[in-house]
Coordinates of C-alpha atoms in Angstrom, one line a residue:
Chain Q
M1 CA 29.7 106.4 -96.1
S2 CA 29.8 106.4 -92.4
R3 CA 26.8 104.3 -91.4
A4 CA 27.7 102.1 -88.4
R5 CA 27.9 98.4 -88.8
V6 CA 26.8 95.9 -86.2
L7 CA 29.3 93.1 -86.1
D8 CA 29.1 89.7 -84.6
T9 CA 32.6 89.4 -83.0
C10 CA 35.2 91.7 -81.4
D11 CA 37.7 90.2 -83.8
E12 CA 35.8 91.7 -86.7
A13 CA 35.5 94.9 -84.8
V14 CA 39.2 95.5 -84.4
A15 CA 40.2 94.3 -87.9
G16 CA 42.4 96.7 -89.8
I17 CA 44.1 98.4 -86.8
E18 CA 47.6 98.9 -88.1
D19 CA 51.0 98.9 -86.3
G20 CA 51.8 102.3 -85.1
S21 CA 48.2 103.5 -84.8
V22 CA 47.0 106.0 -82.2
V23 CA 44.3 104.2 -80.2
L24 CA 42.0 106.1 -77.8
V25 CA 40.9 103.6 -75.1
G26 CA 37.9 104.5 -73.0
G27 CA 37.4 103.8 -69.3
F28 CA 38.3 105.3 -65.9
G29 CA 39.9 102.4 -64.2
F30 CA 37.6 99.5 -65.0
A31 CA 34.4 101.5 -65.4
G32 CA 33.9 101.9 -69.1
M33 CA 37.0 99.9 -70.1
P34 CA 36.4 98.0 -73.4
F35 CA 37.8 94.7 -72.1
D36 CA 36.5 92.6 -75.0
L37 CA 37.8 94.9 -77.7
L38 CA 41.2 95.0 -76.0
D39 CA 41.4 91.2 -75.7
A40 CA 40.6 91.1 -79.5
L41 CA 43.2 93.7 -80.2
I42 CA 45.8 91.5 -78.4
R43 CA 44.8 88.6 -80.7
Q44 CA 44.8 90.8 -83.7
G45 CA 48.5 91.6 -83.1
A46 CA 48.9 95.3 -83.9
T47 CA 51.9 96.6 -82.2
D48 CA 53.9 99.8 -81.7
L49 CA 50.7 101.5 -80.6
T50 CA 50.2 104.8 -79.0
V51 CA 47.4 104.5 -76.4
V52 CA 45.5 107.5 -75.1
S53 CA 43.6 106.6 -72.0
N54 CA 43.0 108.1 -68.5
N55 CA 45.1 105.4 -66.8
A56 CA 47.8 102.9 -67.8
G57 CA 46.0 99.7 -66.9
N58 CA 45.0 97.9 -63.8
G59 CA 46.0 94.3 -62.9
E60 CA 46.7 92.3 -66.0
V61 CA 43.5 92.7 -67.9
G62 CA 42.1 95.2 -70.4
L63 CA 44.7 97.9 -71.1
A64 CA 47.2 96.3 -68.8
G65 CA 46.9 93.1 -70.9
L66 CA 47.7 95.0 -74.0
L67 CA 50.7 96.5 -72.3
K68 CA 51.8 93.2 -71.0
A69 CA 51.7 91.8 -74.5
G70 CA 54.2 94.3 -75.5
R71 CA 52.1 96.1 -78.1
V72 CA 52.3 99.6 -76.7
R73 CA 55.1 102.0 -77.5
K74 CA 53.7 105.1 -75.8
V75 CA 51.0 105.8 -73.2
V76 CA 49.3 109.3 -73.1
C77 CA 47.4 109.5 -69.9
S78 CA 46.7 111.6 -66.8
F79 CA 47.2 109.0 -64.0
P80 CA 49.4 106.0 -64.8
R81 CA 50.4 105.2 -61.2
Q82 CA 47.9 103.2 -59.2
A83 CA 48.0 100.5 -56.6
D84 CA 47.6 97.8 -59.2
S85 CA 49.4 99.4 -62.2
Y86 CA 52.4 97.1 -61.9
V87 CA 52.5 96.0 -65.5
F88 CA 52.9 99.6 -66.7
D89 CA 55.2 100.5 -63.8
E90 CA 57.6 97.7 -64.8
L91 CA 57.6 98.6 -68.5
Y92 CA 58.1 102.3 -67.7
R93 CA 60.9 101.8 -65.3
S94 CA 62.7 99.5 -67.7
G95 CA 62.4 102.0 -70.5
R96 CA 60.1 99.9 -72.7
V97 CA 57.2 102.3 -72.9
D98 CA 57.1 106.1 -73.2
L99 CA 54.8 108.2 -71.1
E100 CA 53.2 111.6 -71.7
V101 CA 51.4 112.8 -68.7
V102 CA 48.5 115.1 -69.5
P103 CA 46.3 116.9 -67.0
Q104 CA 43.0 115.1 -67.1
G105 CA 41.0 118.1 -68.2
N106 CA 43.4 118.8 -71.0
L107 CA 43.3 115.1 -72.0
A108 CA 39.5 115.3 -72.4
E109 CA 39.4 118.8 -73.9
R110 CA 42.2 118.0 -76.4
M111 CA 40.2 115.1 -77.7
R112 CA 37.0 117.2 -77.7
A113 CA 38.9 119.8 -79.7
A114 CA 39.9 117.1 -82.2
G115 CA 36.4 116.0 -82.6
A116 CA 35.0 119.5 -82.9
G117 CA 37.4 120.9 -85.4
I118 CA 39.2 123.2 -83.0
G119 CA 42.8 123.9 -84.1
A120 CA 44.1 124.5 -80.6
F121 CA 42.9 126.2 -77.4
F122 CA 44.3 128.3 -74.5
C123 CA 43.7 127.2 -70.9
P124 CA 45.2 128.1 -67.5
T125 CA 45.7 124.5 -66.4
A126 CA 49.3 123.7 -65.7
V127 CA 50.6 127.3 -65.9
G128 CA 53.8 127.5 -64.0
T129 CA 54.2 123.8 -63.7
P130 CA 56.6 121.3 -65.5
L131 CA 53.7 120.2 -67.7
A132 CA 53.6 123.6 -69.4
E133 CA 57.3 123.8 -70.1
G134 CA 58.2 124.6 -73.7
K135 CA 54.5 125.4 -74.5
E136 CA 53.3 128.7 -75.9
T137 CA 51.6 130.9 -73.4
R138 CA 49.4 134.0 -73.7
T139 CA 47.9 136.4 -71.1
I140 CA 44.2 136.7 -71.7
D141 CA 42.1 139.0 -69.4
G142 CA 45.1 139.3 -67.1
R143 CA 45.5 135.5 -66.7
E144 CA 48.2 133.3 -68.2
H145 CA 47.0 130.5 -70.4
V146 CA 48.9 127.6 -72.1
L147 CA 48.3 126.6 -75.7
E148 CA 47.1 123.0 -76.1
Y149 CA 46.7 121.1 -79.3
P150 CA 44.1 118.4 -80.2
I151 CA 44.6 114.7 -79.7
R152 CA 43.3 112.7 -82.6
G153 CA 43.0 108.9 -82.7
D154 CA 43.2 106.6 -85.7
Y155 CA 40.8 104.4 -83.7
A156 CA 38.7 104.8 -80.5
L157 CA 37.8 101.6 -78.6
I158 CA 35.1 102.4 -76.1
S159 CA 32.4 100.7 -74.1
A160 CA 28.7 101.8 -74.0
H161 CA 25.6 100.3 -72.4
R162 CA 23.2 100.2 -75.3
A163 CA 23.3 100.9 -79.0
D164 CA 20.7 100.9 -81.7
P165 CA 21.5 99.5 -85.2
M166 CA 22.3 103.0 -86.4
G167 CA 25.0 103.5 -83.8
N168 CA 23.3 105.8 -81.3
L169 CA 24.6 105.2 -77.9
V170 CA 23.7 105.5 -74.3
Y171 CA 26.0 104.8 -71.4
R172 CA 25.6 103.7 -67.8
R173 CA 26.5 105.8 -64.8
T174 CA 30.1 106.8 -64.5
A175 CA 31.1 104.2 -67.1
R176 CA 30.3 107.1 -69.6
N177 CA 33.5 109.0 -68.7
F178 CA 35.7 109.4 -71.8
G179 CA 33.5 107.4 -74.3
P180 CA 31.5 110.3 -75.8
V181 CA 34.6 112.5 -76.3
M182 CA 36.7 109.7 -77.7
A183 CA 33.9 108.7 -80.1
T184 CA 34.2 112.1 -81.7
A185 CA 38.0 112.3 -81.9
A186 CA 38.9 109.1 -83.8
A187 CA 38.8 108.4 -87.5
T188 CA 37.2 105.0 -86.7
T189 CA 35.1 104.5 -83.5
V190 CA 34.6 101.0 -82.3
V191 CA 32.1 100.4 -79.5
Q192 CA 31.4 97.3 -77.5
V193 CA 27.9 97.4 -76.0
N194 CA 26.0 95.3 -73.5
E195 CA 23.0 95.3 -75.8
V196 CA 21.9 96.3 -79.3
V197 CA 18.2 97.3 -79.2
A198 CA 15.8 97.7 -82.1
L199 CA 15.7 100.9 -84.0
G200 CA 13.4 103.3 -82.3
E201 CA 13.9 101.8 -78.8
L202 CA 16.3 104.4 -77.7
D203 CA 14.7 107.6 -76.6
P204 CA 16.1 110.3 -79.0
E205 CA 16.1 112.8 -76.1
A206 CA 18.4 110.5 -74.1
V207 CA 20.9 109.6 -76.8
V208 CA 24.4 110.6 -75.5
T209 CA 26.5 109.7 -78.6
P210 CA 24.7 110.3 -81.8
S211 CA 25.2 107.7 -84.6
I212 CA 27.3 110.0 -86.8
Y213 CA 30.3 109.4 -84.5
V214 CA 30.1 105.6 -84.5
D215 CA 31.5 103.1 -87.1
R216 CA 31.5 99.7 -85.6
I217 CA 29.3 98.1 -82.9
V218 CA 29.7 94.7 -81.3
P219 CA 27.5 93.3 -78.6
V220 CA 29.3 91.5 -75.8
Q221 CA 28.3 89.4 -72.8
A222 CA 28.0 91.5 -69.7
R223 CA 31.2 91.0 -67.7
H224 CA 31.1 90.5 -64.0
Y225 CA 34.1 92.1 -62.5
T226 CA 34.8 93.5 -59.1
V227 CA 36.3 96.9 -58.6
Q228 CA 39.6 95.2 -57.6
G229 CA 39.9 93.1 -60.7
A230 CA 38.1 92.0 -63.8
R231 CA 36.3 88.6 -63.9
Chain V
M1 CA 32.5 132.1 -46.5
S2 CA 35.5 133.8 -44.8
T3 CA 34.7 135.2 -41.5
S4 CA 35.0 139.0 -41.3
A5 CA 38.1 138.6 -39.1
H6 CA 40.0 137.3 -42.0
T7 CA 41.9 140.4 -43.0
T8 CA 44.2 140.8 -46.0
S9 CA 45.6 144.1 -44.9
T10 CA 49.3 144.6 -43.9
E11 CA 48.6 145.9 -40.5
H12 CA 50.2 144.2 -37.6
T13 CA 48.2 141.5 -36.1
A14 CA 47.9 140.4 -32.5
G15 CA 51.2 139.0 -31.3
A16 CA 53.0 139.4 -34.6
T17 CA 55.6 142.1 -33.9
G18 CA 58.9 140.2 -34.3
T19 CA 61.6 140.5 -36.9
E20 CA 59.8 140.6 -40.2
K21 CA 61.0 138.8 -43.3
T22 CA 59.3 139.6 -46.6
A23 CA 55.6 139.6 -46.1
A24 CA 55.0 137.0 -48.8
T25 CA 56.6 134.3 -46.7
A26 CA 55.0 135.3 -43.5
V27 CA 53.2 133.0 -41.1
R28 CA 51.4 134.8 -38.4
A29 CA 48.2 135.0 -36.4
A30 CA 45.1 136.4 -37.9
P31 CA 43.2 138.9 -35.8
G32 CA 41.0 137.0 -33.5
A33 CA 42.9 133.7 -34.0
V34 CA 41.8 131.0 -31.7
A35 CA 44.3 128.7 -30.0
H36 CA 43.1 125.5 -28.4
L37 CA 45.8 124.8 -25.9
D38 CA 43.8 122.3 -23.8
R39 CA 44.5 119.5 -26.3
G40 CA 47.0 118.3 -28.9
P41 CA 46.8 118.4 -32.7
L42 CA 43.7 117.2 -34.5
T43 CA 43.4 113.7 -35.7
M44 CA 42.8 113.5 -39.5
D45 CA 39.2 112.6 -38.8
E46 CA 38.8 115.6 -36.6
L47 CA 40.4 117.7 -39.3
A48 CA 37.9 116.4 -41.8
A49 CA 35.1 117.5 -39.5
V50 CA 36.6 121.0 -39.3
I51 CA 36.7 121.3 -43.1
A52 CA 33.2 120.0 -43.4
R53 CA 32.1 122.7 -40.9
D54 CA 33.7 125.4 -43.1
I55 CA 32.2 124.3 -46.4
P56 CA 29.3 126.7 -47.0
D57 CA 25.9 125.0 -47.3
G58 CA 24.7 124.5 -50.8
S59 CA 28.2 124.5 -52.3
Y60 CA 29.2 122.4 -55.3
V61 CA 32.3 120.6 -54.0
N62 CA 35.0 118.2 -55.3
L63 CA 36.9 116.2 -52.7
G64 CA 40.3 114.9 -53.8
I65 CA 41.4 111.3 -53.8
G66 CA 42.6 110.0 -50.4
L67 CA 42.2 112.0 -47.2
P68 CA 39.9 114.7 -48.5
T69 CA 37.3 112.0 -49.4
T70 CA 36.7 111.5 -45.7
I71 CA 35.3 115.0 -45.4
A72 CA 32.1 113.6 -46.9
D73 CA 31.4 111.6 -43.8
H74 CA 31.1 114.8 -41.8
L75 CA 28.8 116.7 -44.2
S76 CA 25.3 116.8 -42.7
A77 CA 22.5 115.6 -44.9
D78 CA 20.8 119.0 -44.7
S79 CA 23.9 121.0 -45.7
G80 CA 22.8 120.9 -49.3
V81 CA 26.4 120.3 -50.4
V82 CA 26.5 118.7 -53.8
L83 CA 29.6 116.5 -54.4
H84 CA 31.2 116.5 -57.8
T85 CA 33.4 113.5 -58.9
E86 CA 35.7 114.2 -61.8
N87 CA 34.8 110.9 -63.5
G88 CA 31.4 112.4 -64.4
M89 CA 28.8 112.8 -61.7
L90 CA 27.1 115.4 -59.5
N91 CA 25.4 114.6 -56.3
M92 CA 27.5 111.6 -55.5
G93 CA 26.4 109.6 -52.5
P94 CA 28.3 107.6 -49.9
A95 CA 30.5 104.6 -50.6
A96 CA 28.6 101.6 -51.8
V97 CA 28.5 98.4 -49.8
G98 CA 27.1 94.9 -50.4
D99 CA 24.5 94.7 -53.2
A100 CA 24.7 98.4 -53.9
I101 CA 28.2 97.9 -55.4
D102 CA 28.1 98.6 -59.1
P103 CA 31.3 98.5 -61.1
D104 CA 29.9 101.2 -63.4
L105 CA 29.6 103.7 -60.5
T106 CA 32.8 104.7 -58.8
N107 CA 34.4 107.9 -57.5
A108 CA 37.6 109.4 -58.7
G109 CA 39.6 107.0 -56.5
K110 CA 37.8 104.1 -58.3
V111 CA 35.9 103.3 -55.0
P112 CA 32.3 102.1 -55.6
V113 CA 29.9 104.8 -54.6
T114 CA 26.1 105.5 -54.7
E115 CA 23.9 108.1 -56.3
L116 CA 21.7 110.5 -54.5
P117 CA 18.3 111.8 -55.8
G118 CA 19.1 114.7 -58.2
A119 CA 22.3 113.1 -59.4
A120 CA 23.5 113.7 -62.9
Y121 CA 26.0 112.0 -65.1
F122 CA 28.1 113.6 -67.8
H123 CA 31.2 112.9 -69.9
H124 CA 34.7 113.9 -69.0
A125 CA 35.0 117.0 -71.1
D126 CA 31.8 118.4 -69.4
S127 CA 33.1 117.3 -66.0
F128 CA 36.3 119.2 -66.5
A129 CA 34.4 122.2 -68.0
M130 CA 32.7 122.4 -64.6
M131 CA 36.1 122.9 -63.0
R132 CA 37.9 124.9 -65.6
G133 CA 34.9 127.1 -66.2
G134 CA 34.8 128.2 -62.6
H135 CA 31.6 126.5 -61.7
L136 CA 32.8 124.5 -58.7
D137 CA 32.7 126.4 -55.4
V138 CA 35.2 124.5 -53.4
C139 CA 37.7 121.7 -54.0
V140 CA 39.8 120.1 -51.3
L141 CA 43.2 118.6 -52.3
G142 CA 46.0 116.9 -50.5
A143 CA 49.5 118.3 -50.7
F144 CA 53.2 117.4 -50.6
Q145 CA 53.9 121.1 -50.0
V146 CA 52.0 124.4 -50.0
S147 CA 53.7 127.8 -50.1
T148 CA 52.6 130.7 -48.0
A149 CA 51.8 132.4 -51.3
G150 CA 49.4 129.7 -52.1
D151 CA 51.4 127.6 -54.6
L152 CA 50.5 123.9 -54.5
A153 CA 52.7 120.9 -55.0
N154 CA 50.8 117.6 -54.8
W155 CA 51.4 115.5 -57.9
H156 CA 55.0 114.5 -58.3
T157 CA 58.0 114.4 -56.0
G158 CA 60.3 114.7 -58.9
G159 CA 62.3 111.7 -57.7
P160 CA 64.0 109.6 -60.3
D161 CA 61.9 106.5 -59.5
D162 CA 58.6 108.3 -59.1
I163 CA 56.2 107.9 -61.9
P164 CA 54.4 111.2 -62.4
A165 CA 50.6 111.1 -62.2
V166 CA 48.6 114.3 -62.2
G167 CA 45.0 113.2 -62.7
G168 CA 42.7 116.1 -62.4
A169 CA 44.7 118.0 -59.7
M170 CA 46.0 120.8 -62.0
D171 CA 42.5 121.4 -63.4
L172 CA 41.0 121.6 -60.0
A173 CA 43.7 123.8 -58.7
I174 CA 43.1 126.5 -61.3
G175 CA 39.4 126.0 -61.7
A176 CA 37.6 125.8 -58.4
K177 CA 36.6 129.2 -56.8
D178 CA 38.2 128.1 -53.5
V179 CA 41.0 125.6 -53.2
Y180 CA 41.4 124.1 -49.8
V181 CA 44.4 122.0 -48.9
M182 CA 44.0 119.2 -46.3
T183 CA 47.3 117.8 -45.0
K184 CA 49.4 117.2 -42.0
L185 CA 51.5 120.3 -41.3
F186 CA 54.7 118.3 -40.9
T187 CA 56.1 115.3 -42.7
R188 CA 57.1 112.1 -40.8
T189 CA 60.6 113.5 -40.4
G190 CA 59.3 116.8 -39.1
A191 CA 59.8 118.9 -42.2
P192 CA 57.1 121.6 -42.6
K193 CA 54.7 121.2 -45.6
L194 CA 53.8 124.9 -45.4
V195 CA 56.9 126.5 -46.8
P196 CA 58.1 129.9 -48.2
S197 CA 58.5 128.3 -51.6
C198 CA 57.8 124.8 -52.9
T199 CA 60.7 122.6 -53.8
Y200 CA 58.5 119.9 -55.4
P201 CA 57.2 120.4 -58.9
L202 CA 54.1 122.7 -58.8
T203 CA 50.5 121.7 -59.4
G204 CA 49.3 125.3 -59.5
V205 CA 50.6 128.8 -58.9
R206 CA 48.9 131.0 -56.2
C207 CA 45.8 128.8 -56.3
V208 CA 45.3 127.8 -52.7
S209 CA 42.9 129.9 -50.5
R210 CA 43.1 127.9 -47.2
V211 CA 45.4 125.3 -45.7
Y212 CA 43.8 122.9 -43.2
T213 CA 46.3 121.0 -41.0
D214 CA 46.3 119.0 -37.9
H215 CA 48.1 121.8 -36.0
A216 CA 46.3 124.8 -37.4
T217 CA 44.2 126.3 -40.2
F218 CA 45.7 129.0 -42.4
E219 CA 44.1 131.6 -44.6
I220 CA 46.4 132.4 -47.6
T221 CA 46.5 136.2 -48.1
P222 CA 48.7 138.5 -50.2
N223 CA 50.7 138.9 -46.9
G224 CA 51.3 135.3 -46.3
A225 CA 49.6 132.6 -44.3
L226 CA 47.4 133.7 -41.4
V227 CA 46.7 131.3 -38.6
Q228 CA 43.0 131.2 -38.0
E229 CA 42.7 128.4 -35.5
S230 CA 45.3 126.2 -33.9
W231 CA 45.3 123.1 -31.8
G232 CA 48.0 122.3 -29.2
S233 CA 50.2 125.3 -30.1
T234 CA 49.9 129.0 -30.4
A235 CA 50.3 130.8 -33.7
A236 CA 53.7 132.0 -32.5
D237 CA 54.9 128.5 -31.7
L238 CA 53.9 127.4 -35.2
A239 CA 55.4 130.3 -36.9
A240 CA 58.7 129.5 -35.2
R241 CA 58.6 125.9 -36.4
L242 CA 57.8 126.8 -40.0
D243 CA 60.4 127.8 -42.5
G244 CA 60.3 131.5 -43.3
G245 CA 57.8 132.1 -40.5
I246 CA 57.9 135.2 -38.4
A247 CA 58.6 134.5 -34.8
P248 CA 56.2 136.9 -33.1
G249 CA 57.8 138.8 -30.2

């Protein structure tokens, strides 16, 4: 039984996330960040989390808020250091959060592999760099490749533009980013959307994430934030 | 895209007859190299214009965060160049201002941008498949160091207090058909950034095809870095200032 449920509140949507879970968090900076689900996760209280996301939070909202609340044991991301990533920077420098830096293409592809049933894949990214140290390599067609394994989530928390009641999703502009890939890679995918439309209102040709990948949907108020900071 | 004068042979080039070190660490003039001695080094904006000039019309191009982003300002509207941004868009337009600012539409540096007619959006795995699958024609990246063999270091100084952050640099470095580097040739303390061998942690091995700097442009060849064009110095002057360079006689 994997039919998606449309829920009334973000608190219901994040119920059951246990301590120690691996949580895939969508977004590239603020675009596509599931702010409301992250706020609910802070209230929910799960801790000792491993968070997989492109960045390690901006300002003190969204993912940075979860970090500031002390709920994250490890961050797996491609680009933690930004002008306004001071919450993460302080936690990392004081040894209170672990960091695994993953090249952005590997981050996406490792989650894609998890969602697609790929056991591992070889790729030339990072050959000869510190990020390939200790990893198995193979020369394929005369070029060295590094073996990379899937990244699976217990939960994915993502943001989309519209859903229908079945859980089909469309996104908006570059806020799509990691959402479609994370939706496939988690045991339970939770989506905050700006709008739930009636069944049949989404053009089937334009659906980006088909309903089979989606478990929980919650409509949220559109949030007005600037590119410098949320709200 | 390379001019026919860009040789990769080992034959002696004009003015490069001095004491030779190993060819792989060589910096020397390319045949037909042009030295502009009536002026000083380029400003970064002038350098952006030089790179824009060299990007072939109709290319699919990714401009890295920071300085390379400014190249877009110098691409003519009729160049047909299509900009890729790693966060999931082709045919990205200029930076957004005023009412055009949309938090759902940013570039890889999280700066609000616009879309041009013919734009397309896609998710991150597709975006990086475009790089890693060899579909992008050109990417332009910044650098801490580049070696004369084309190794690139641009993601991590390795310093104890430096938080490593790689983003998409390693994927771009191995994926784009041509990798250009845009950088000042010397650090603030005067240390060369074009070096025989990188001391910073690498981003990619033998991945750079050209190095664009304020003092000169270099083509990376199996025989080292060949000066194509220089501003304020001759190739010989620059070779003498660069570690491992050949001082032409």
